[in-house]
PDB file of C-alpha atoms in Angstrom:
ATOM      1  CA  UNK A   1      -6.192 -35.644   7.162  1.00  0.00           C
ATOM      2  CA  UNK A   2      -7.326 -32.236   7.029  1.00  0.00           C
ATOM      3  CA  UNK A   3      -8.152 -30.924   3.206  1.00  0.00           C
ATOM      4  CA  UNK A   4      -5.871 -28.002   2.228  1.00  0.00           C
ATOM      5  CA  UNK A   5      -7.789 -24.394   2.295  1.00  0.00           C
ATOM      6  CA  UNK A   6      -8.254 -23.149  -1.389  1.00  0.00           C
ATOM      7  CA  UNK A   7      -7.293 -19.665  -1.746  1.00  0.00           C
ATOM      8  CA  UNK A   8      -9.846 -16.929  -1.861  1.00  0.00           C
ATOM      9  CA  UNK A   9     -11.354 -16.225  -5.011  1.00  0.00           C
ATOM     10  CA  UNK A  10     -11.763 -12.288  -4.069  1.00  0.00           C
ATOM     11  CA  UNK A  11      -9.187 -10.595  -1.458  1.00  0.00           C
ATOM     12  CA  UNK A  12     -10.942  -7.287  -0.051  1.00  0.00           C
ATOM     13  CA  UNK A  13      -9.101  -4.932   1.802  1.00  0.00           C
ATOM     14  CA  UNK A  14      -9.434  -1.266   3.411  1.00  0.00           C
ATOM     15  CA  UNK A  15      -7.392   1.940   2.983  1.00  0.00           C
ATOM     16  CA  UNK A  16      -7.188   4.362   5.736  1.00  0.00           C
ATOM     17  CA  UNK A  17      -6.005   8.060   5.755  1.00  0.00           C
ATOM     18  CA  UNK A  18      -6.298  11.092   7.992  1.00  0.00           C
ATOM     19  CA  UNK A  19      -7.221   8.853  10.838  1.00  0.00           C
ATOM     20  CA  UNK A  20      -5.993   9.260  14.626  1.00  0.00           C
ATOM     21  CA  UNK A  21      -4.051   6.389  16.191  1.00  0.00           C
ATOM     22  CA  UNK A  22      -6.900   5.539  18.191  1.00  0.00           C
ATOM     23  CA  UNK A  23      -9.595   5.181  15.493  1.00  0.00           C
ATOM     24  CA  UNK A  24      -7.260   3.453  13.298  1.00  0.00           C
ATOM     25  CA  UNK A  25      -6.719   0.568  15.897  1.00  0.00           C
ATOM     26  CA  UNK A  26     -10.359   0.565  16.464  1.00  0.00           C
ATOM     27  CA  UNK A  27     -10.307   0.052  12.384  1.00  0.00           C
ATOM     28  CA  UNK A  28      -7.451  -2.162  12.700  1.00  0.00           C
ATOM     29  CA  UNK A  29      -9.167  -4.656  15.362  1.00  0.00           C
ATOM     30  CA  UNK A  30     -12.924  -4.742  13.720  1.00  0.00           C
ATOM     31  CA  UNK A  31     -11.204  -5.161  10.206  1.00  0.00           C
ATOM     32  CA  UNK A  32      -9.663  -8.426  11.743  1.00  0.00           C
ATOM     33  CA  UNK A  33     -12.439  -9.757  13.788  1.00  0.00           C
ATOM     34  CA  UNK A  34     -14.916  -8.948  10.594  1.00  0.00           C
ATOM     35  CA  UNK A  35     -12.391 -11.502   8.340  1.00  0.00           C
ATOM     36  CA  UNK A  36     -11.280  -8.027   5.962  1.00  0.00           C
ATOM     37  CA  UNK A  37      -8.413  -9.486   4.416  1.00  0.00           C
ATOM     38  CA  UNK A  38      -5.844  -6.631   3.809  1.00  0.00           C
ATOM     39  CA  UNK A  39      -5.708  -3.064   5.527  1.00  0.00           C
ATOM     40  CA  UNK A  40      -3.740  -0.156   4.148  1.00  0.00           C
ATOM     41  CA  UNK A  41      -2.255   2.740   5.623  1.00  0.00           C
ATOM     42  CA  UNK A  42      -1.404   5.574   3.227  1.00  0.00           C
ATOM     43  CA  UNK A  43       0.848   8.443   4.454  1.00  0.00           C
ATOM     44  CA  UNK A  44       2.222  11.945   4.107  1.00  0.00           C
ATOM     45  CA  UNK A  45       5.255  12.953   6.413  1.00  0.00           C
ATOM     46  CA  UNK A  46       3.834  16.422   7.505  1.00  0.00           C
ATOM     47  CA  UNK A  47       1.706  19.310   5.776  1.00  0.00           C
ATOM     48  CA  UNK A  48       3.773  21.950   4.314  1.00  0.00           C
ATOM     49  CA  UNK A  49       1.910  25.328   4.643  1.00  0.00           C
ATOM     50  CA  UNK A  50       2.040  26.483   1.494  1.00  0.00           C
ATOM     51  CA  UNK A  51       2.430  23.890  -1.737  1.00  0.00           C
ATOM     52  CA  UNK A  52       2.120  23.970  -5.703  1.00  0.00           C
ATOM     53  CA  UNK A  53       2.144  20.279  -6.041  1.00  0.00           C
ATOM     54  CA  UNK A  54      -0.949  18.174  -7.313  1.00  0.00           C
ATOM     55  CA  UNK A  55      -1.470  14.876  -6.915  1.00  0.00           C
ATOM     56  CA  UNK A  56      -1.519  13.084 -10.396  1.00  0.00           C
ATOM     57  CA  UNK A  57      -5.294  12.157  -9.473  1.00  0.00           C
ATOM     58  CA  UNK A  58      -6.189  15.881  -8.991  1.00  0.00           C
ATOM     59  CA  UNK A  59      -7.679  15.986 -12.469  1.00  0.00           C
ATOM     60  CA  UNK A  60     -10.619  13.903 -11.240  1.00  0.00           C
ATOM     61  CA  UNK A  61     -13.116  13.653  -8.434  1.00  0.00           C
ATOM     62  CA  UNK A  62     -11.311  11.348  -5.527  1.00  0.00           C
ATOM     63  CA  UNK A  63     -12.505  10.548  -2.258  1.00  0.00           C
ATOM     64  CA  UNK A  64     -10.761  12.581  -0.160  1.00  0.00           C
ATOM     65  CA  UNK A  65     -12.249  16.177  -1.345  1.00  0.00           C
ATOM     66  CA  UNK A  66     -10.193  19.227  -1.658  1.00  0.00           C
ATOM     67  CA  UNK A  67      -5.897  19.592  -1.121  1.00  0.00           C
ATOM     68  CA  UNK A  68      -4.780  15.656  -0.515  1.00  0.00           C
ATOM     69  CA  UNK A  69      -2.777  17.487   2.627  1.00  0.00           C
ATOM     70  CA  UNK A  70      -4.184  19.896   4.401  1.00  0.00           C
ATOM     71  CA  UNK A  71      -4.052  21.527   8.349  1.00  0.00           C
ATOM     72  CA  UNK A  72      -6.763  19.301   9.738  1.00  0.00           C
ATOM     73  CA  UNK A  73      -5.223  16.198   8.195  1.00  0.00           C
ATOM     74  CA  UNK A  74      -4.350  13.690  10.672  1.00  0.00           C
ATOM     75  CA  UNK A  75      -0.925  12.093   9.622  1.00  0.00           C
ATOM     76  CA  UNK A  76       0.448   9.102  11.031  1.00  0.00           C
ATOM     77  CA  UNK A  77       3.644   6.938  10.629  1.00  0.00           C
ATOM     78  CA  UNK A  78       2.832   4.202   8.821  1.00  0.00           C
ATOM     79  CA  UNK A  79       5.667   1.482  10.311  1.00  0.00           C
ATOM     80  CA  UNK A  80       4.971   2.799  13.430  1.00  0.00           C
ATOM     81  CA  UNK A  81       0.662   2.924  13.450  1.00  0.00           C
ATOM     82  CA  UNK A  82       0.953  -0.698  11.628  1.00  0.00           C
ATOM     83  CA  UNK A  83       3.457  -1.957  14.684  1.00  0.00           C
ATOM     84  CA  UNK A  84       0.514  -0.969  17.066  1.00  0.00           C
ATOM     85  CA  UNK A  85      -2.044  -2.809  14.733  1.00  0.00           C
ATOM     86  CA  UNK A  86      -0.167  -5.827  14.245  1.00  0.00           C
ATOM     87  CA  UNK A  87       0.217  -6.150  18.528  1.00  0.00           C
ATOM     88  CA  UNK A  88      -3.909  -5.916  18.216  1.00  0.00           C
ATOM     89  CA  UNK A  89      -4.948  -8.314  15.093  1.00  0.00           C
ATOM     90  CA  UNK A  90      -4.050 -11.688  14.562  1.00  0.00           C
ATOM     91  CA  UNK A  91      -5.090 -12.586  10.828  1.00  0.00           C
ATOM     92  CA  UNK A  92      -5.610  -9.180   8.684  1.00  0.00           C
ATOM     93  CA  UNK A  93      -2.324  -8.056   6.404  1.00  0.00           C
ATOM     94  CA  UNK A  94      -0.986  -4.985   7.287  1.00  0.00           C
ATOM     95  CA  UNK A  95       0.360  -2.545   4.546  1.00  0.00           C
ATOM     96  CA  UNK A  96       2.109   0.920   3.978  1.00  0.00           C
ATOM     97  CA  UNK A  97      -0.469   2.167   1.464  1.00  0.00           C
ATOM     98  CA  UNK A  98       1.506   4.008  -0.126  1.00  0.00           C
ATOM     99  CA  UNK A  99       5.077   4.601   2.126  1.00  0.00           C
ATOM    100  CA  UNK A 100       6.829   7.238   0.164  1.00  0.00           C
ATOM    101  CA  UNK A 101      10.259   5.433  -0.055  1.00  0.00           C
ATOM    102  CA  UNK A 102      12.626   7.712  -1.379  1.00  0.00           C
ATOM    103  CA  UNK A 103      12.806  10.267   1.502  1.00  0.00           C
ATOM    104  CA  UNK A 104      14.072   7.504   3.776  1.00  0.00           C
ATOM    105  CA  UNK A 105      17.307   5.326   4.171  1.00  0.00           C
ATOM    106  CA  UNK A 106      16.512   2.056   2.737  1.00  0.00           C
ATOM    107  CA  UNK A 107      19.251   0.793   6.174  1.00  0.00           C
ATOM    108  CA  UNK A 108      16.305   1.993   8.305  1.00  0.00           C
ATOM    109  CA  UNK A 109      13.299   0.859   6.713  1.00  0.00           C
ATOM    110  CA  UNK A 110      15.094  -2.775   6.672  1.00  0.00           C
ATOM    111  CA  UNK A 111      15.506  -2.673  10.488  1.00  0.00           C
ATOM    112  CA  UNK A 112      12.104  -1.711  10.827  1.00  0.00           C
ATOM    113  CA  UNK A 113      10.684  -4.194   8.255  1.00  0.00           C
ATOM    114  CA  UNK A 114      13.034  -7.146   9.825  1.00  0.00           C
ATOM    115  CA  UNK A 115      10.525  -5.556  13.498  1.00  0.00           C
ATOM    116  CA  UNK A 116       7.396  -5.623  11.877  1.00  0.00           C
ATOM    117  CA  UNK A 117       8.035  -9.435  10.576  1.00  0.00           C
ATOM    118  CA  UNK A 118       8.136 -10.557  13.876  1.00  0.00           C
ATOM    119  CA  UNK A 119       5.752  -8.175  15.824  1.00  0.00           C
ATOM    120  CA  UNK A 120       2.810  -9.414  13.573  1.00  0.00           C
ATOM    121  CA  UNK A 121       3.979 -12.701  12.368  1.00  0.00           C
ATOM    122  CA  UNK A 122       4.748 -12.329   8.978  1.00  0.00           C
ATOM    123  CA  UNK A 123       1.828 -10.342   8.339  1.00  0.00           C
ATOM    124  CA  UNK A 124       3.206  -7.291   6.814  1.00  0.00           C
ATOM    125  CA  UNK A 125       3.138  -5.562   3.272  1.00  0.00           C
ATOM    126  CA  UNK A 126       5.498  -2.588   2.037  1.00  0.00           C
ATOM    127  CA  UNK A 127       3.594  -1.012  -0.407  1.00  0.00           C
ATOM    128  CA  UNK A 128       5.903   1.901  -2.109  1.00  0.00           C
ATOM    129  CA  UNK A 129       5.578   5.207  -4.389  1.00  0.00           C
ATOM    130  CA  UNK A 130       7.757   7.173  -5.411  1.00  0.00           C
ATOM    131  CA  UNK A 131       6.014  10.167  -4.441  1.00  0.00           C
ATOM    132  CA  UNK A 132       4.334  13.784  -5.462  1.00  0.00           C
ATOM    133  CA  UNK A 133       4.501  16.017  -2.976  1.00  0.00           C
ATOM    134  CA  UNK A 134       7.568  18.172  -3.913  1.00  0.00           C
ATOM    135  CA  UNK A 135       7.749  20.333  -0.753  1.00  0.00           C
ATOM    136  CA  UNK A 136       8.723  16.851   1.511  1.00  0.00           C
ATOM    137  CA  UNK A 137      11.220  16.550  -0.370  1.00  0.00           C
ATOM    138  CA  UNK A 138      12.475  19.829  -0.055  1.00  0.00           C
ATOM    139  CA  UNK A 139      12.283  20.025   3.631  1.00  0.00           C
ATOM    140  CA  UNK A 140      14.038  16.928   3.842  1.00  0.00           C
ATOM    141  CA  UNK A 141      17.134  18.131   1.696  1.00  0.00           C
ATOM    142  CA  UNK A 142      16.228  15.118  -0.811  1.00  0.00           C
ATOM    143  CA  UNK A 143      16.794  16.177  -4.923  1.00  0.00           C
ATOM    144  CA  UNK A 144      12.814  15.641  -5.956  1.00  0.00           C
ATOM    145  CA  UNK A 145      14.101  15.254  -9.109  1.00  0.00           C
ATOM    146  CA  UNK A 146      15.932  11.845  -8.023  1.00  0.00           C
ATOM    147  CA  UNK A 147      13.304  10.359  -6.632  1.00  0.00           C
ATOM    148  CA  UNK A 148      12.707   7.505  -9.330  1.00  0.00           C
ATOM    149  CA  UNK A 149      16.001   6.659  -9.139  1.00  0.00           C
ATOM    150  CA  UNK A 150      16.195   6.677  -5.184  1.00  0.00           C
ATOM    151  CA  UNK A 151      12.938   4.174  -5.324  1.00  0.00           C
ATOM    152  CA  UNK A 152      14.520   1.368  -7.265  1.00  0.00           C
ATOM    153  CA  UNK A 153      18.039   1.600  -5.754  1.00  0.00           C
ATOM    154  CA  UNK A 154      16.227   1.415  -2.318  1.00  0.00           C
ATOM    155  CA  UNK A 155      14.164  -1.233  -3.013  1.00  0.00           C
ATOM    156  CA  UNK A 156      17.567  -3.432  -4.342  1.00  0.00           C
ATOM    157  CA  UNK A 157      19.029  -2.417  -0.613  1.00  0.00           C
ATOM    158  CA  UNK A 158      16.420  -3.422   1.168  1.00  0.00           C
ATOM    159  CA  UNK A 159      15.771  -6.616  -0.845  1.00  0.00           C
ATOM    160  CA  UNK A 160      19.097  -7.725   0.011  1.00  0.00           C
ATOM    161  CA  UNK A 161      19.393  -6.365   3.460  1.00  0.00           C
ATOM    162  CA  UNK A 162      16.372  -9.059   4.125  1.00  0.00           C
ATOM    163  CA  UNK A 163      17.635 -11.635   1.995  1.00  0.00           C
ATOM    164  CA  UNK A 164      19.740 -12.736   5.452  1.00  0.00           C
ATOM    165  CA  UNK A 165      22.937 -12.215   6.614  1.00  0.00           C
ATOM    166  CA  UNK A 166      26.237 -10.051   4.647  1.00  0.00           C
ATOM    167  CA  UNK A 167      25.653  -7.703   2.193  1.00  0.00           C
ATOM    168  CA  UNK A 168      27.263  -4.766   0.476  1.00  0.00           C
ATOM    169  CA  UNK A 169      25.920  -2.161  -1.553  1.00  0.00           C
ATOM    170  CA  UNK A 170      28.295   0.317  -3.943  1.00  0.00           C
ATOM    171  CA  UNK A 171      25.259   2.218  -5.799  1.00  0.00           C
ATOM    172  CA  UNK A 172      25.111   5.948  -6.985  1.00  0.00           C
ATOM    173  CA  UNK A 173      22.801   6.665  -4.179  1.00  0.00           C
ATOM    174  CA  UNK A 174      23.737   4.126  -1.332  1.00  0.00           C
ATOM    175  CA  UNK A 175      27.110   3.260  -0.510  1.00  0.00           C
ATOM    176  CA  UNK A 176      28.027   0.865   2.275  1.00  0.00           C
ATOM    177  CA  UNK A 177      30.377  -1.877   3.277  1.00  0.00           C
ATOM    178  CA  UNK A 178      29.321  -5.629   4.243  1.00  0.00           C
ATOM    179  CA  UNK A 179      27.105  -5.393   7.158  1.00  0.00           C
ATOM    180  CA  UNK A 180      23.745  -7.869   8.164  1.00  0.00           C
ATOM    181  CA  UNK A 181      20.255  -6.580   9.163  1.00  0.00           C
ATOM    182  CA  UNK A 182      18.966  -9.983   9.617  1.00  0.00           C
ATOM    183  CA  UNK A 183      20.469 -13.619   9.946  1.00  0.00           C
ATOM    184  CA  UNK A 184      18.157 -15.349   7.988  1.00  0.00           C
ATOM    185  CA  UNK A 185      16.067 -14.201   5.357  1.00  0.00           C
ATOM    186  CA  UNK A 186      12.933 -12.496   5.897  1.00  0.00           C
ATOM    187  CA  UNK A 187       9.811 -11.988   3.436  1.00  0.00           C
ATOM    188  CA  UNK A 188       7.873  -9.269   2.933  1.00  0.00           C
ATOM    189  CA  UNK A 189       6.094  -8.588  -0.131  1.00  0.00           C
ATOM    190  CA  UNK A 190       7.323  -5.396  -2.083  1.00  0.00           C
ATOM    191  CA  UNK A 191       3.812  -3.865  -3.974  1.00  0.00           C
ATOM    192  CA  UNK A 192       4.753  -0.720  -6.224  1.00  0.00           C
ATOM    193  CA  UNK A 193       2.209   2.313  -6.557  1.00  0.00           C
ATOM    194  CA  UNK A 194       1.336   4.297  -9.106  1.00  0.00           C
ATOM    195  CA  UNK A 195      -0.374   4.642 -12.443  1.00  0.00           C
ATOM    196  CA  UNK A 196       2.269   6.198 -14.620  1.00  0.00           C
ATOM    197  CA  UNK A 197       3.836   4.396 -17.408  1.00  0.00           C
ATOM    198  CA  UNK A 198       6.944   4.628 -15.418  1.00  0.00           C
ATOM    199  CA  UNK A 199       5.420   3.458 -12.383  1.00  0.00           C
ATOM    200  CA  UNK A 200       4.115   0.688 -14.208  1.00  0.00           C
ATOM    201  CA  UNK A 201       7.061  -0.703 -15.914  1.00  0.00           C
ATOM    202  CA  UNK A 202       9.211  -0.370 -12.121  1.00  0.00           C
ATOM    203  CA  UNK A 203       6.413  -2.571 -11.020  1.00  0.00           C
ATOM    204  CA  UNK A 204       6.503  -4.917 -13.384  1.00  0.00           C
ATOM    205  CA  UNK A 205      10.471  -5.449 -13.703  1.00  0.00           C
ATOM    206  CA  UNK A 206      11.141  -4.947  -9.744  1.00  0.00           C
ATOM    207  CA  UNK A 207       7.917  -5.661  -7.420  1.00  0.00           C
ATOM    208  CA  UNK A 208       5.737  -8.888  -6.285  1.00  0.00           C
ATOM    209  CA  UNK A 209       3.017  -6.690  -7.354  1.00  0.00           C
ATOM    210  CA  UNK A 210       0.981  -3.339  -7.715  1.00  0.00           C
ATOM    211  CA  UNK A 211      -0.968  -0.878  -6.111  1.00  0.00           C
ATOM    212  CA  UNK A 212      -3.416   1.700  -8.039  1.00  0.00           C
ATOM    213  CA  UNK A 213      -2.831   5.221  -7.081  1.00  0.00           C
ATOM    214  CA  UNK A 214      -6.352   7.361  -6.217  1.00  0.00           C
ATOM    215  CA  UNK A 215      -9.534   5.929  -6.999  1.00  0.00           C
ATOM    216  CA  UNK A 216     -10.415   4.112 -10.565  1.00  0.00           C
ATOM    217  CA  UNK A 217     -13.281   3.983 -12.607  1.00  0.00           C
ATOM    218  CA  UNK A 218     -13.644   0.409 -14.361  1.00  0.00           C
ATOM    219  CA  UNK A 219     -12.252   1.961 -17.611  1.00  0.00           C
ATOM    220  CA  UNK A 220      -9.478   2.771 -16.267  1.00  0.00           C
ATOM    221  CA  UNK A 221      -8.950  -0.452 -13.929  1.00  0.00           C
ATOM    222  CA  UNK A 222      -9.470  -2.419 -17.292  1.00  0.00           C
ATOM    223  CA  UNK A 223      -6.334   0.019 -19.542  1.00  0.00           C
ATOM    224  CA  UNK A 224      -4.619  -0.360 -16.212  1.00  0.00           C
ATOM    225  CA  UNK A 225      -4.527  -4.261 -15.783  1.00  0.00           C
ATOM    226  CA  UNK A 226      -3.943  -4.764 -19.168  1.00  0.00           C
ATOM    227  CA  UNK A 227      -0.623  -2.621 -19.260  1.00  0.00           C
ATOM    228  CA  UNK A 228       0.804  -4.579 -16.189  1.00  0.00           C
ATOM    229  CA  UNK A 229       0.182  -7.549 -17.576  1.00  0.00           C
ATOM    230  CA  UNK A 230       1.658  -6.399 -21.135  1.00  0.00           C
ATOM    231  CA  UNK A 231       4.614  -5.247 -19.087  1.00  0.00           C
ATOM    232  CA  UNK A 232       5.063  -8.626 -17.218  1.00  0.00           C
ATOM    233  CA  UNK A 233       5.293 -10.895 -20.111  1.00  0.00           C
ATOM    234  CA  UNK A 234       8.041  -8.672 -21.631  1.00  0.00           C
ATOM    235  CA  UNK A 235       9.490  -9.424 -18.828  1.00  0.00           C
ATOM    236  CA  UNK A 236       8.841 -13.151 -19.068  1.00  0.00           C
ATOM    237  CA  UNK A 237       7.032 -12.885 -15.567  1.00  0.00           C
ATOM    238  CA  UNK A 238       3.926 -14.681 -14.638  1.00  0.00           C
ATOM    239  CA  UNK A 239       0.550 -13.038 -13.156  1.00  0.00           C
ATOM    240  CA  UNK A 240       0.247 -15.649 -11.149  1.00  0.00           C
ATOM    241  CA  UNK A 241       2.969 -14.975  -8.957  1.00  0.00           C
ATOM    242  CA  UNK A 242       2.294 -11.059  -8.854  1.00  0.00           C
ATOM    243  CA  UNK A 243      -0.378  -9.346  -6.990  1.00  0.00           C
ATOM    244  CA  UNK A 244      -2.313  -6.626  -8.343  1.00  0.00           C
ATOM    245  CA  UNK A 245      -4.606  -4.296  -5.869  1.00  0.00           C
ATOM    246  CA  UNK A 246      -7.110  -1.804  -6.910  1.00  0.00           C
ATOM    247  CA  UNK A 247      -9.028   0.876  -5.255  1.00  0.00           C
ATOM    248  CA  UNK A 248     -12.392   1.665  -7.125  1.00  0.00           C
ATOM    249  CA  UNK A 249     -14.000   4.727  -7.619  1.00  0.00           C
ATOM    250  CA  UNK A 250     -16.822   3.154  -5.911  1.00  0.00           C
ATOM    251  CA  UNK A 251     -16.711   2.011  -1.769  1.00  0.00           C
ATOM    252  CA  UNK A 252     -19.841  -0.377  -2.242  1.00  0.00           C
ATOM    253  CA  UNK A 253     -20.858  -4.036  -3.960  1.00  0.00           C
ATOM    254  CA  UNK A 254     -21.257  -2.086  -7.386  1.00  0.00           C
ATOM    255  CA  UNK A 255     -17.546  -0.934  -6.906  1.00  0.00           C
ATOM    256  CA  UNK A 256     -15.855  -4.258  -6.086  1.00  0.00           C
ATOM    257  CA  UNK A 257     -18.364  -6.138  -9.179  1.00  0.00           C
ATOM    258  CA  UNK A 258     -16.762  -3.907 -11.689  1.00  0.00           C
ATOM    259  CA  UNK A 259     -13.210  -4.521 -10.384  1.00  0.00           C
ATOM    260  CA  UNK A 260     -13.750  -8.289 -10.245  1.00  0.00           C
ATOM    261  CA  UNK A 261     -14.879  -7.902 -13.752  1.00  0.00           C
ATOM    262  CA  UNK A 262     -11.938  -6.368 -14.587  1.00  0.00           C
ATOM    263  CA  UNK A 263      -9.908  -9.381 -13.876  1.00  0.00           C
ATOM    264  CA  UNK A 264      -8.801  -8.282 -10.274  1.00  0.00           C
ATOM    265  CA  UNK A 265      -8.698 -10.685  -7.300  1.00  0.00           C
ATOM    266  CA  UNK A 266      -7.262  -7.803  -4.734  1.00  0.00           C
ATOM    267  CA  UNK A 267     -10.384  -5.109  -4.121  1.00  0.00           C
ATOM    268  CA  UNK A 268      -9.492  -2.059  -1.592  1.00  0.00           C
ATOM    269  CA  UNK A 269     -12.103   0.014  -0.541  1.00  0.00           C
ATOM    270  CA  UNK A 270     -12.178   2.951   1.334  1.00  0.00           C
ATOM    271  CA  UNK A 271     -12.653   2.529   5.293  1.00  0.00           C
ATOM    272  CA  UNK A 272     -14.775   5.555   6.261  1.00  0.00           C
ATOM    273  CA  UNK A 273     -17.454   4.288   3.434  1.00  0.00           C
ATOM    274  CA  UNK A 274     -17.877   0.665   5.617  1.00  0.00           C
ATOM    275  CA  UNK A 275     -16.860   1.770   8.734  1.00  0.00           C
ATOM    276  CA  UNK A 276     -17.438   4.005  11.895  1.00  0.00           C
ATOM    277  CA  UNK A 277     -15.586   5.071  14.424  1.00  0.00           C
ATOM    278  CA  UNK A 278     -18.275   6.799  16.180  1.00  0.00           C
ATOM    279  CA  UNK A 279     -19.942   3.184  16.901  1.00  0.00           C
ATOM    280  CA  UNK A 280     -19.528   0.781  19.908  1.00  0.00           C
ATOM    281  CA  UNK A 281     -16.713  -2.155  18.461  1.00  0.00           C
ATOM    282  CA  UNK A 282     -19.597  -4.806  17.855  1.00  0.00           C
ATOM    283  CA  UNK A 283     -22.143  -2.186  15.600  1.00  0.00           C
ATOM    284  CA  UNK A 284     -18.332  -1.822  13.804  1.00  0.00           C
ATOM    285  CA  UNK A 285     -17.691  -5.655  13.296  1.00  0.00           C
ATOM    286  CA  UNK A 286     -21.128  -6.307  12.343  1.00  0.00           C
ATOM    287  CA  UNK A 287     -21.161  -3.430   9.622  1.00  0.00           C
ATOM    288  CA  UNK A 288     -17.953  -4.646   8.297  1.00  0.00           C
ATOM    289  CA  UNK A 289     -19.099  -8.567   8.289  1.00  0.00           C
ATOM    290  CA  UNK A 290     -22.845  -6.923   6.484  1.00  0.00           C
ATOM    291  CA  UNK A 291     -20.775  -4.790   3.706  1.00  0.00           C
ATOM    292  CA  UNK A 292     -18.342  -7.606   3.115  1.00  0.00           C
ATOM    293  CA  UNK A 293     -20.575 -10.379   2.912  1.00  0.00           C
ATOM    294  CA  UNK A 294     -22.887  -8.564   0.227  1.00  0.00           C
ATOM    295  CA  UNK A 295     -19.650  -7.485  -1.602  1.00  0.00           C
ATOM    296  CA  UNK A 296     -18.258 -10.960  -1.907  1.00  0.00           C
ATOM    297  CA  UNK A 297     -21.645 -12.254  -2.868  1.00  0.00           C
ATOM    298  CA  UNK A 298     -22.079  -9.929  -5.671  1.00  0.00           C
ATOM    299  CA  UNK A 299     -19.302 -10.580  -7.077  1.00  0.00           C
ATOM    300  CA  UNK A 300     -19.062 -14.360  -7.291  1.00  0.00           C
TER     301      UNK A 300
END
């Protein structure tokens, strides 16, 4: 009799942005073959000429230097980019890092959820914000304003639309008569982004987990974790059962040590700092297996 696998003590994962669809399945298959055990997309629908919005992490320094969305930034859509990557991996979890949920029909996103399950095998994450960037919203003829509102409604629709067969929804947003997206149920694990109070507290009462927006120092990882997990046991919820993911300030060993020490068990780093798409597919694997191996090692 074979002895059960124990879970792994530290889950690392990568977030890509502002990749082409090419590089990112090159990411997408070394990630895999390197044993990386999440990868996350994030996404912005377009890049408006001309915006006043900034991105709640503009007050500090974050990876990605200068306008989060700018003319040169390569956009992709997520469902669609993580469809390709599931056809070419066989292990890693794939994840909308952060899909911004209320400018789309929570109908729509079910389908395509219910597609994803089986394309990859179960492998898939929805990872959701509310979102920032005012001028999508506008060009999209959705009330910015709303948006909170939009979010959790959605994410009530789409719960049930996957919960297997009939359902109805009467809400002030969505309105619909009995209809079934899928037969039987189907699971895929809802993580909520952000680091607002609000954010928090929609996590904690409505999501299998969280996501940290930008980058975090390990002060703010530490304030952060302890507010979710304030906010769960009002709730009467268990940690156990809820996943919480952080992306340190840091892409390196030193990075993923201080998050570990922090309490997490879910590390992203950022895939540019351990990865290259300019090198041949086994230079890539290699690098990934080198940087993971020190980073797990550090932080046992």
């Amino acid at each position: 009799m074979s002895t059960p696998r124990e879970a792994p003590i530290l889950q690392l994962g990568l977030s890509a942005y502002d990749l082409s669809m090419a590089n990112f399945l090159a990411l997408a298959r070394a990630a895999d073959a390197a044993g990386v055990d999440s990868l996350w997309l994030g996404e912005h629908v377009f890049h408006p000429r001309e915006y006043t919005s900034v991105h709640p992490g503009s007050a500090k320094k974050q990876h990605h230097s200068g306008p989060v969305v700018q003319e040169r930034t390569h956009l992709l859509d997520p469902l669609t980019a993580l469809s390709a990557a599931a056809v070419v991996t066989e292990r890693i979890r794939l994840a909308t890092g952060i899909l911004v949920l209320p400018l789309r029909d929570p109908l729509l996103v079910s389908r395509a959820l219910a597609t994803l399950d089986e394309i990859s095998g179960g492998r898939i994450v929805l990872g959701v914000g509310a979102g920032w960037l005012e001028e999508e919203f506008q060009a999209l003829g959705i009330e910015f304003g709303d948006r909170g509102r939009r979010l959790r409604e959605a994410v009530t629709v789409i719960r049930s639309c996957l919960g297997g067969g009939f359902v109805e929804h009467h809400g002030k947003v969505f309105d619909f008569d009995a209809l079934q997206v899928v037969e039987e149920p189907v699971h895929v694990p809802l993580i909520m982004g952000g680091n607002s109070d609000v954010a928090l507290k929609r996590a904690a009462s409505v999501g299998d987990g969280w996501f940290s927006s930008g980058s975090l120092s390990q002060d703010e990882a530490v304030a952060l974790r302890r507010r979710v997990l304030d906010l769960l046991d009002e709730r009467g919820r268990d940690e156990t059962s809820f996943e919480m993911v952080v992306r340190p300030d840091r892409s390196d060993a030193d990075g993923v040590v201080s998050c570990v020490e922090a309490g997490y068990r879910h590390v992203v780093v950022w895939a540019d700092q351990v990865w290259s798409a300019s090198d041949p597919a086994e230079v890539q694997v290699e690098r990934l297996r080198d940087a993971l191996g020190t980073m797990r090692e550090r932080a046992r």
